[in-house]
XYZ file of N, CA and C in Angstrom:
438
model
N 0.860 -7.186 26.371
C 0.757 -8.986 26.021
C 0.648 -9.844 27.707
N 0.118 -10.440 27.289
C 0.232 -11.542 28.284
C -0.975 -11.954 28.182
N -2.210 -12.549 29.035
C -3.231 -13.588 29.219
C -3.757 -12.394 28.615
N -4.492 -11.401 28.463
C -5.255 -10.959 28.088
C -5.667 -10.021 27.024
N -4.262 -9.991 26.446
C -4.255 -9.328 25.190
C -3.984 -10.026 24.219
N -3.616 -10.316 23.192
C -2.864 -10.488 21.967
C -1.998 -9.801 20.780
N -1.226 -10.713 20.437
C 0.065 -9.390 19.183
C -0.066 -10.742 18.330
N -0.958 -9.440 16.720
C -0.487 -10.439 15.793
C 0.140 -9.241 14.789
N 1.633 -9.937 14.650
C 2.366 -9.083 13.166
C 1.712 -9.794 11.673
N 1.718 -8.561 11.152
C 1.592 -8.772 9.588
C 2.458 -8.819 8.908
N 2.906 -9.582 7.445
C 3.872 -9.616 6.791
C 3.679 -8.003 5.848
N 4.060 -7.204 6.355
C 3.254 -5.572 5.370
C 3.624 -5.684 4.484
N 4.641 -6.605 3.519
C 4.447 -6.705 2.019
C 3.276 -8.079 1.857
N 2.688 -8.045 2.383
C 1.448 -8.671 1.619
C 0.547 -7.695 1.369
N 0.035 -7.603 0.055
C -0.337 -6.192 -0.496
C -1.430 -6.381 -1.623
N -1.268 -7.401 -1.746
C -2.454 -8.392 -3.069
C -1.851 -9.590 -3.230
N -3.622 -9.143 -3.587
C -4.153 -11.102 -3.166
C -3.176 -12.206 -4.269
N -2.724 -11.734 -4.941
C -1.370 -12.562 -5.547
C -0.502 -13.261 -4.777
N -0.773 -12.874 -3.860
C 0.723 -13.522 -2.429
C 0.480 -14.521 -1.935
N -0.998 -15.033 -1.888
C -1.165 -15.629 -1.400
C -1.459 -17.037 -1.540
N -0.292 -17.286 -2.820
C -0.765 -18.467 -3.858
C -2.183 -19.112 -3.942
N -2.423 -20.168 -4.320
C -3.412 -21.511 -5.172
C -5.085 -21.263 -4.260
N -4.083 -22.000 -3.240
C -5.465 -22.621 -2.149
C -5.399 -21.894 -1.099
N -6.907 -21.887 -1.567
C -7.417 -21.536 -0.234
C -7.753 -20.140 -0.011
N -6.727 -18.962 -1.223
C -6.702 -17.310 -1.129
C -7.865 -16.784 -0.819
N -8.738 -17.426 -1.265
C -10.829 -16.240 -0.684
C -10.255 -15.997 1.250
N -10.502 -17.492 1.486
C -10.369 -17.774 2.818
C -9.560 -16.927 3.720
N -7.607 -16.863 2.926
C -6.990 -16.128 3.725
C -6.835 -14.812 3.511
N -7.530 -14.422 2.193
C -8.153 -12.809 2.356
C -8.397 -12.244 3.360
N -9.547 -13.398 2.980
C -10.702 -12.386 3.653
C -10.659 -12.429 5.298
N -9.267 -13.532 5.998
C -9.577 -13.211 6.928
C -8.035 -11.665 7.492
N -6.988 -12.345 6.554
C -6.327 -10.580 6.084
C -7.157 -9.896 6.555
N -7.840 -9.150 6.099
C -8.485 -7.624 5.432
C -10.055 -7.573 6.531
N -9.715 -8.575 8.013
C -10.352 -8.424 8.945
C -10.022 -7.389 9.629
N -8.850 -7.283 9.587
C -8.026 -6.641 11.353
C -7.602 -5.209 10.452
N -8.103 -4.946 11.650
C -7.546 -2.936 11.387
C -6.337 -2.654 11.510
N -5.214 -2.038 10.516
C -3.979 -1.760 10.691
C -4.064 -1.400 12.018
N -3.189 -1.337 13.537
C -3.301 -1.009 14.791
C -1.512 0.387 14.669
N -0.700 -0.588 14.107
C 0.330 0.015 13.426
C 0.546 -0.520 12.721
N 1.143 1.215 11.822
C 1.344 0.968 10.684
C 2.807 1.735 10.293
N 4.241 1.075 9.833
C 5.071 1.931 9.676
C 6.146 1.777 8.271
N 5.999 2.328 7.439
C 6.629 2.133 5.914
C 7.192 3.115 5.450
N 7.838 2.681 4.722
C 8.799 3.676 3.451
C 8.527 3.257 1.988
N 9.087 4.803 1.825
C 8.977 5.125 0.271
C 9.493 5.507 0.113
N 9.940 5.314 -2.260
C 10.378 6.887 -2.184
C 9.675 7.057 -3.523
N 9.328 8.975 -3.202
C 8.493 8.956 -3.749
C 8.826 10.845 -4.916
N 9.252 10.512 -5.723
C 9.245 11.338 -6.713
C 10.811 11.750 -5.428
N 11.250 10.871 -5.688
C 13.391 10.890 -5.423
C 13.255 11.458 -3.829
N 12.429 11.512 -3.329
C 12.266 11.388 -1.880
C 11.601 10.593 -1.208
N 12.623 10.425 0.056
C 12.591 8.883 0.537
C 11.153 9.558 2.636
N 9.871 9.187 1.890
C 8.810 9.218 2.876
C 8.728 7.663 3.524
N 8.151 8.021 5.012
C 7.199 7.096 6.250
C 5.817 7.173 6.207
N 5.321 5.865 5.947
C 3.728 6.236 6.272
C 3.954 5.440 7.588
N 2.849 6.660 8.674
C 2.682 5.942 9.891
C 1.183 5.402 9.851
N 0.908 4.763 10.845
C -1.029 5.314 11.866
C -0.295 4.052 13.125
N -0.977 5.558 13.588
C -1.281 4.215 15.375
C -2.534 4.598 15.416
N -2.645 3.656 15.966
C -4.371 3.154 16.972
C -4.867 4.361 17.832
N -5.968 5.316 17.780
C -7.311 5.141 16.911
C -6.453 6.452 15.798
N -5.536 6.711 15.163
C -4.767 8.077 14.638
C -5.424 7.814 13.363
N -4.295 9.112 12.269
C -5.457 8.525 11.257
C -4.235 8.165 10.237
N -3.675 7.937 9.464
C -2.734 7.816 8.471
C -1.856 8.948 8.802
N -0.575 9.473 9.106
C 0.593 10.339 8.775
C 1.079 9.620 7.402
N 2.335 11.333 6.523
C 2.663 11.013 5.760
C 3.952 12.100 6.183
N 5.705 11.351 6.686
C 6.259 12.620 6.607
C 7.460 12.223 5.534
N 8.158 13.046 5.384
C 9.411 13.169 4.373
C 10.574 13.675 5.729
N 11.417 12.338 4.634
C 12.955 12.477 5.448
C 13.826 13.944 4.562
N 14.108 14.201 5.601
C 15.031 15.949 5.266
C 16.555 15.652 5.708
N 17.356 15.465 5.576
C 19.079 15.658 5.545
C 18.923 17.229 5.903
N 19.565 17.505 6.738
C 20.560 19.465 6.940
C 21.951 19.404 6.886
N 22.164 20.380 6.394
C 23.600 20.375 6.144
C 24.993 19.989 7.428
N 24.525 19.989 7.809
C 25.279 19.686 9.158
C 25.458 17.868 9.449
N 24.783 17.027 8.336
C 24.124 15.569 8.579
C 22.397 15.168 9.221
N 22.469 16.185 10.357
C 21.120 15.839 11.191
C 19.560 14.962 10.309
N 19.575 13.777 10.009
C 18.340 13.661 9.623
C 17.126 13.905 10.553
N 15.912 15.081 9.799
C 14.766 15.140 10.657
C 13.395 14.397 9.711
N 12.537 13.789 10.053
C 11.433 13.688 9.840
C 9.829 14.203 9.836
N 9.956 15.032 8.380
C 8.481 16.374 9.202
C 7.095 16.136 8.255
N 6.386 16.501 9.013
C 5.142 15.555 8.914
C 4.780 16.662 7.157
N 4.125 15.827 6.144
C 3.556 17.227 4.932
C 2.142 16.273 5.089
N 1.854 15.493 5.588
C -0.300 15.443 5.384
C -0.326 14.230 6.331
N -1.772 13.913 5.547
C -2.525 12.935 6.547
C -3.622 12.804 5.756
N -4.548 11.414 6.138
C -5.192 10.984 5.693
C -5.864 10.398 6.676
N -7.800 9.953 6.970
C -8.450 9.424 7.770
C -7.999 7.978 6.627
N -8.367 7.259 8.673
C -8.399 5.400 8.245
C -9.647 5.054 7.931
N -9.540 4.972 6.445
C -11.196 4.227 6.160
C -11.633 2.911 6.870
N -12.383 3.101 7.597
C -12.825 1.818 8.303
C -13.362 0.638 7.814
N -14.199 1.001 6.692
C -15.171 -1.013 6.073
C -14.425 -0.155 4.070
N -14.808 -1.538 3.799
C -13.638 -1.428 2.507
C -15.585 -0.793 1.701
N -14.711 0.148 0.517
C -16.037 0.750 -0.014
C -16.712 0.045 -0.912
N -18.029 0.042 -1.164
C -18.674 -0.818 -2.264
C -18.028 -0.759 -3.357
N -17.773 -1.758 -4.186
C -17.057 -1.605 -5.583
C -15.719 -2.017 -5.749
N -15.160 -2.058 -4.169
C -13.586 -1.515 -4.097
C -12.976 -2.940 -5.010
N -13.326 -4.647 -4.982
C -12.590 -5.094 -5.411
C -13.124 -4.547 -7.165
N -14.138 -4.632 -8.109
C -14.658 -4.793 -8.827
C -13.443 -2.822 -10.042
N -13.149 -2.489 -9.130
C -12.416 -1.049 -9.274
C -10.531 -1.321 -9.840
N -10.409 -0.617 -12.056
C -9.405 -1.945 -12.564
C -8.466 -1.029 -11.253
N -8.070 -0.760 -10.170
C -6.383 -0.494 -9.644
C -6.281 -2.055 -8.403
N -8.255 -2.513 -8.381
C -8.028 -2.953 -7.185
C -8.452 -4.527 -8.226
N -8.169 -5.107 -9.588
C -7.537 -6.143 -9.864
C -6.582 -5.682 -10.949
N -5.997 -4.760 -10.631
C -4.829 -5.441 -12.126
C -3.717 -6.152 -10.174
N -2.681 -6.963 -11.781
C -1.442 -8.029 -10.538
C -1.982 -8.787 -9.629
N -3.608 -9.106 -9.856
C -4.513 -10.428 -8.752
C -5.205 -9.325 -7.704
N -5.252 -8.215 -7.848
C -5.791 -7.601 -6.700
C -5.438 -7.215 -5.482
N -5.585 -5.348 -5.485
C -5.167 -5.151 -4.175
C -5.914 -5.607 -2.620
N -5.324 -5.546 -1.262
C -5.663 -5.700 -0.547
C -6.389 -4.351 -0.090
N -7.308 -4.988 0.899
C -8.075 -3.768 1.395
C -7.156 -2.731 1.637
N -6.878 -1.768 2.050
C -5.416 -0.408 2.863
C -5.694 0.699 3.328
N -7.189 -0.065 3.764
C -7.925 0.424 4.962
C -7.713 2.478 5.043
N -7.711 3.081 3.168
C -7.465 4.070 3.296
C -5.803 4.919 3.046
N -4.569 4.125 3.364
C -3.487 4.387 3.688
C -2.385 5.103 2.420
N -2.418 6.394 2.010
C -1.991 6.848 1.072
C -1.885 6.628 0.225
N -1.776 6.649 -0.900
C -1.437 6.032 -2.446
C 0.161 6.820 -3.089
N 0.605 6.392 -3.589
C 2.068 7.102 -4.358
C 0.760 8.394 -5.351
N 0.525 8.250 -5.748
C 0.039 9.939 -6.066
C -0.789 10.947 -4.529
N -0.663 10.476 -4.040
C -1.590 11.276 -3.079
C -0.526 11.413 -2.751
N 1.268 10.968 -2.394
C 2.389 11.748 -1.892
C 2.442 12.462 -2.819
N 2.466 12.531 -3.970
C 3.186 12.627 -4.700
C 2.586 14.522 -4.768
N 0.851 14.508 -4.781
C 0.203 15.404 -4.339
C 1.143 16.705 -3.209
N 1.203 15.636 -1.898
C 1.756 15.569 -0.240
C 3.427 16.381 -0.715
N 3.785 16.509 -1.438
C 5.316 16.281 -1.624
C 5.532 18.052 -2.893
N 4.764 18.020 -3.465
C 4.962 18.603 -4.893
C 4.042 20.593 -4.789
N 3.201 20.110 -3.465
C 2.533 21.073 -3.029
C 3.385 21.941 -1.757
N 4.630 21.476 -0.993
C 5.438 22.301 -0.515
C 5.698 23.257 -0.748
N 5.880 24.186 -0.104
C 6.635 25.155 0.125
C 7.978 25.387 -0.608
N 8.126 26.085 -1.638
C 9.518 25.629 -2.296
C 9.601 24.871 -3.235
N 9.213 23.612 -3.249
C 9.488 22.426 -3.621
C 10.107 22.457 -5.196
N 11.193 22.082 -4.919
C 11.378 21.967 -6.234
C 11.985 20.174 -6.571
N 11.429 20.229 -7.987
C 11.700 18.741 -8.062
C 13.038 18.297 -8.420
N 13.097 17.089 -8.428
C 13.804 16.475 -8.349
C 14.761 16.107 -10.182
N 16.142 16.180 -10.504
C 16.902 15.703 -11.769
C 16.269 14.212 -11.845
N 16.626 13.686 -13.214
C 16.417 12.128 -13.228
C 18.137 11.169 -12.787
N 18.083 11.881 -12.375
C 20.004 12.140 -11.917
C 19.977 11.684 -10.698
N 18.899 12.721 -9.685
C 19.105 12.955 -8.276
C 18.371 11.670 -8.526
N 17.586 11.511 -8.820
C 15.842 10.483 -7.633
C 16.228 9.571 -8.337
N 17.385 8.691 -8.833
C 18.069 7.374 -9.824
C 19.051 7.266 -8.282
N 19.943 8.203 -7.068
C 21.295 8.482 -7.008
C 20.079 8.044 -5.338
N 19.152 8.888 -5.414
C 18.629 8.305 -4.021
C 17.443 7.114 -4.385
N 17.310 6.780 -5.058
C 16.581 5.061 -5.641
C 17.835 4.248 -4.737
N 18.464 4.394 -5.435
C 19.812 3.378 -5.014
C 20.356 3.142 -3.858
N 20.749 4.388 -3.025
C 21.185 5.016 -1.755
C 20.029 4.395 -0.312
N 18.564 4.169 -1.100
C 16.932 3.988 -0.165
C 17.057 2.125 -0.314
N 17.461 2.089 -1.574
C 17.333 0.548 -1.244
C 18.267 -0.192 -0.951
N 19.579 0.563 -0.605
C 20.989 -0.232 -0.186
C 20.548 -0.011 1.743
N 20.292 0.526 1.500
C 19.610 1.335 3.153
C 18.766 0.574 3.647
N 18.154 -0.474 2.626
C 16.568 -1.431 3.487
C 17.137 -2.577 3.634
N 18.033 -2.658 2.573
C 18.436 -4.703 2.646
C 18.662 -5.004 3.756
Protein backbone atom coordinates (compact mmCIF):
# COMPACT_ATOMS: atom_id res chain seq x y z
CA UNK A 1 0.00 0.00 0.00
CA UNK A 2 1.09 3.51 -0.64
CA UNK A 3 0.90 6.26 -3.21
CA UNK A 4 1.44 3.85 -6.12
CA UNK A 5 -0.77 0.93 -5.04
CA UNK A 6 -4.41 0.72 -4.09
CA UNK A 7 -6.21 -1.67 -1.77
CA UNK A 8 -9.83 -2.44 -2.47
CA UNK A 9 -11.82 -4.52 -0.02
CA UNK A 10 -14.99 -6.10 -1.29
CA UNK A 11 -17.72 -7.68 0.78
CA UNK A 12 -17.38 -11.45 0.29
CA UNK A 13 -21.08 -11.83 1.01
CA UNK A 14 -21.81 -10.40 -2.44
CA UNK A 15 -22.59 -13.61 -4.28
CA UNK A 16 -25.90 -12.88 -5.99
CA UNK A 17 -27.02 -10.07 -8.24
CA UNK A 18 -29.96 -9.47 -5.89
CA UNK A 19 -27.46 -8.34 -3.21
CA UNK A 20 -27.26 -4.95 -4.96
CA UNK A 21 -30.78 -3.63 -4.50
CA UNK A 22 -32.83 -2.08 -7.28
CA UNK A 23 -31.30 1.20 -8.45
CA UNK A 24 -28.21 1.08 -10.66
CA UNK A 25 -27.87 -2.67 -10.16
CA UNK A 26 -26.43 -3.40 -13.61
CA UNK A 27 -23.73 -0.74 -13.23
CA UNK A 28 -22.82 -2.00 -9.74
CA UNK A 29 -22.68 -5.63 -10.90
CA UNK A 30 -20.57 -4.80 -13.94
CA UNK A 31 -18.15 -2.85 -11.73
CA UNK A 32 -17.81 -5.62 -9.12
CA UNK A 33 -17.40 -8.38 -11.71
CA UNK A 34 -14.52 -6.48 -13.34
CA UNK A 35 -12.21 -7.20 -10.37
CA UNK A 36 -10.31 -10.50 -10.31
CA UNK A 37 -10.03 -11.85 -6.76
CA UNK A 38 -6.38 -11.55 -5.75
CA UNK A 39 -6.92 -12.87 -2.24
CA UNK A 40 -9.90 -14.85 -1.05
CA UNK A 41 -10.38 -16.89 2.10
CA UNK A 42 -13.80 -18.32 2.86
CA UNK A 43 -15.13 -21.09 5.09
CA UNK A 44 -18.12 -23.35 4.67
CA UNK A 45 -19.55 -26.66 5.82
CA UNK A 46 -19.66 -29.44 3.21
CA UNK A 47 -20.84 -32.95 4.07
CA UNK A 48 -20.43 -32.12 7.77
CA UNK A 49 -16.80 -31.05 7.31
CA UNK A 50 -15.44 -27.54 7.60
CA UNK A 51 -13.55 -26.49 4.49
CA UNK A 52 -11.61 -23.39 3.60
CA UNK A 53 -11.38 -22.04 0.07
CA UNK A 54 -8.26 -19.97 -0.54
CA UNK A 55 -6.92 -18.06 -3.50
CA UNK A 56 -3.78 -15.96 -3.58
CA UNK A 57 -2.74 -14.20 -6.77
CA UNK A 58 -1.69 -15.57 -9.24
CA UNK A 59 -2.45 -19.10 -8.07
CA UNK A 60 -5.45 -21.39 -8.41
CA UNK A 61 -8.39 -21.83 -6.05
CA UNK A 62 -7.28 -24.22 -3.30
CA UNK A 63 -9.51 -26.19 -0.94
CA UNK A 64 -8.45 -27.26 2.56
CA UNK A 65 -10.19 -29.61 4.99
CA UNK A 66 -10.16 -28.90 8.73
CA UNK A 67 -9.06 -31.98 10.63
CA UNK A 68 -8.62 -32.30 14.38
CA UNK A 69 -6.30 -34.91 15.88
CA UNK A 70 -6.90 -36.83 19.10
CA UNK A 71 -4.77 -34.33 21.05
CA UNK A 72 -6.89 -31.40 19.80
CA UNK A 73 -4.40 -30.11 17.23
CA UNK A 74 -6.16 -28.57 14.25
CA UNK A 75 -4.70 -28.90 10.77
CA UNK A 76 -5.92 -27.57 7.43
CA UNK A 77 -5.05 -30.25 4.89
CA UNK A 78 -5.22 -29.60 1.14
CA UNK A 79 -7.83 -31.73 -0.65
CA UNK A 80 -7.94 -30.17 -4.10
CA UNK A 81 -7.55 -27.17 -6.33
CA UNK A 82 -9.12 -25.64 -9.39
CA UNK A 83 -7.68 -23.20 -11.93
CA UNK A 84 -8.92 -19.63 -12.02
CA UNK A 85 -11.36 -18.88 -14.85
CA UNK A 86 -10.13 -15.49 -16.06
CA UNK A 87 -13.20 -14.36 -17.98
CA UNK A 88 -16.93 -14.96 -17.87
CA UNK A 89 -17.79 -17.95 -20.11
CA UNK A 90 -20.24 -17.43 -22.95
CA UNK A 91 -23.78 -18.03 -21.73
CA UNK A 92 -22.92 -17.52 -18.03
CA UNK A 93 -25.88 -15.25 -17.38
CA UNK A 94 -28.33 -17.60 -19.10
CA UNK A 95 -27.38 -20.73 -17.11
CA UNK A 96 -30.12 -21.92 -14.77
CA UNK A 97 -27.82 -21.73 -11.73
CA UNK A 98 -26.83 -18.19 -12.73
CA UNK A 99 -30.48 -17.10 -12.82
CA UNK A 100 -31.70 -18.56 -9.52
CA UNK A 101 -32.35 -16.03 -6.72
CA UNK A 102 -31.64 -13.06 -8.97
CA UNK A 103 -28.56 -14.63 -10.54
CA UNK A 104 -25.05 -15.43 -9.41
CA UNK A 105 -22.19 -12.99 -9.75
CA UNK A 106 -19.32 -14.27 -11.87
CA UNK A 107 -17.14 -16.30 -9.45
CA UNK A 108 -13.94 -16.78 -11.50
CA UNK A 109 -14.31 -20.55 -11.28
CA UNK A 110 -14.40 -20.82 -7.48
CA UNK A 111 -15.03 -24.47 -6.56
CA UNK A 112 -18.75 -25.16 -6.10
CA UNK A 113 -20.34 -27.03 -3.22
CA UNK A 114 -20.72 -30.05 -5.51
CA UNK A 115 -17.06 -29.95 -6.57
CA UNK A 116 -15.93 -29.71 -2.96
CA UNK A 117 -18.23 -32.60 -2.05
CA UNK A 118 -16.50 -34.67 -4.76
CA UNK A 119 -13.08 -33.71 -3.34
CA UNK A 120 -14.13 -34.86 0.14
CA UNK A 121 -15.89 -38.07 -0.87
CA UNK A 122 -13.00 -39.16 -3.12
CA UNK A 123 -10.47 -39.00 -0.27
CA UNK A 124 -8.91 -42.28 0.84
CA UNK A 125 -10.76 -43.65 3.85
CA UNK A 126 -13.76 -41.35 3.45
CA UNK A 127 -16.58 -42.25 5.85
CA UNK A 128 -19.86 -40.35 5.48
CA UNK A 129 -21.01 -38.56 8.60
CA UNK A 130 -24.35 -39.36 10.18
CA UNK A 131 -27.10 -36.77 10.16
CA UNK A 132 -26.47 -36.00 13.84
CA UNK A 133 -22.72 -35.56 13.22
CA UNK A 134 -23.43 -33.22 10.32
CA UNK A 135 -25.91 -31.20 12.40
CA UNK A 136 -23.43 -30.92 15.28
CA UNK A 137 -20.67 -29.80 12.89
CA UNK A 138 -22.97 -27.18 11.35
CA UNK A 139 -23.99 -25.89 14.80
CA UNK A 140 -20.34 -25.60 15.89
CA UNK A 141 -19.41 -23.85 12.63
CA UNK A 142 -22.20 -21.31 13.02
CA UNK A 143 -21.34 -20.72 16.69
CA UNK A 144 -17.64 -20.23 15.89
CA UNK A 145 -18.21 -17.88 12.95
CA UNK A 146 -20.63 -15.45 14.61
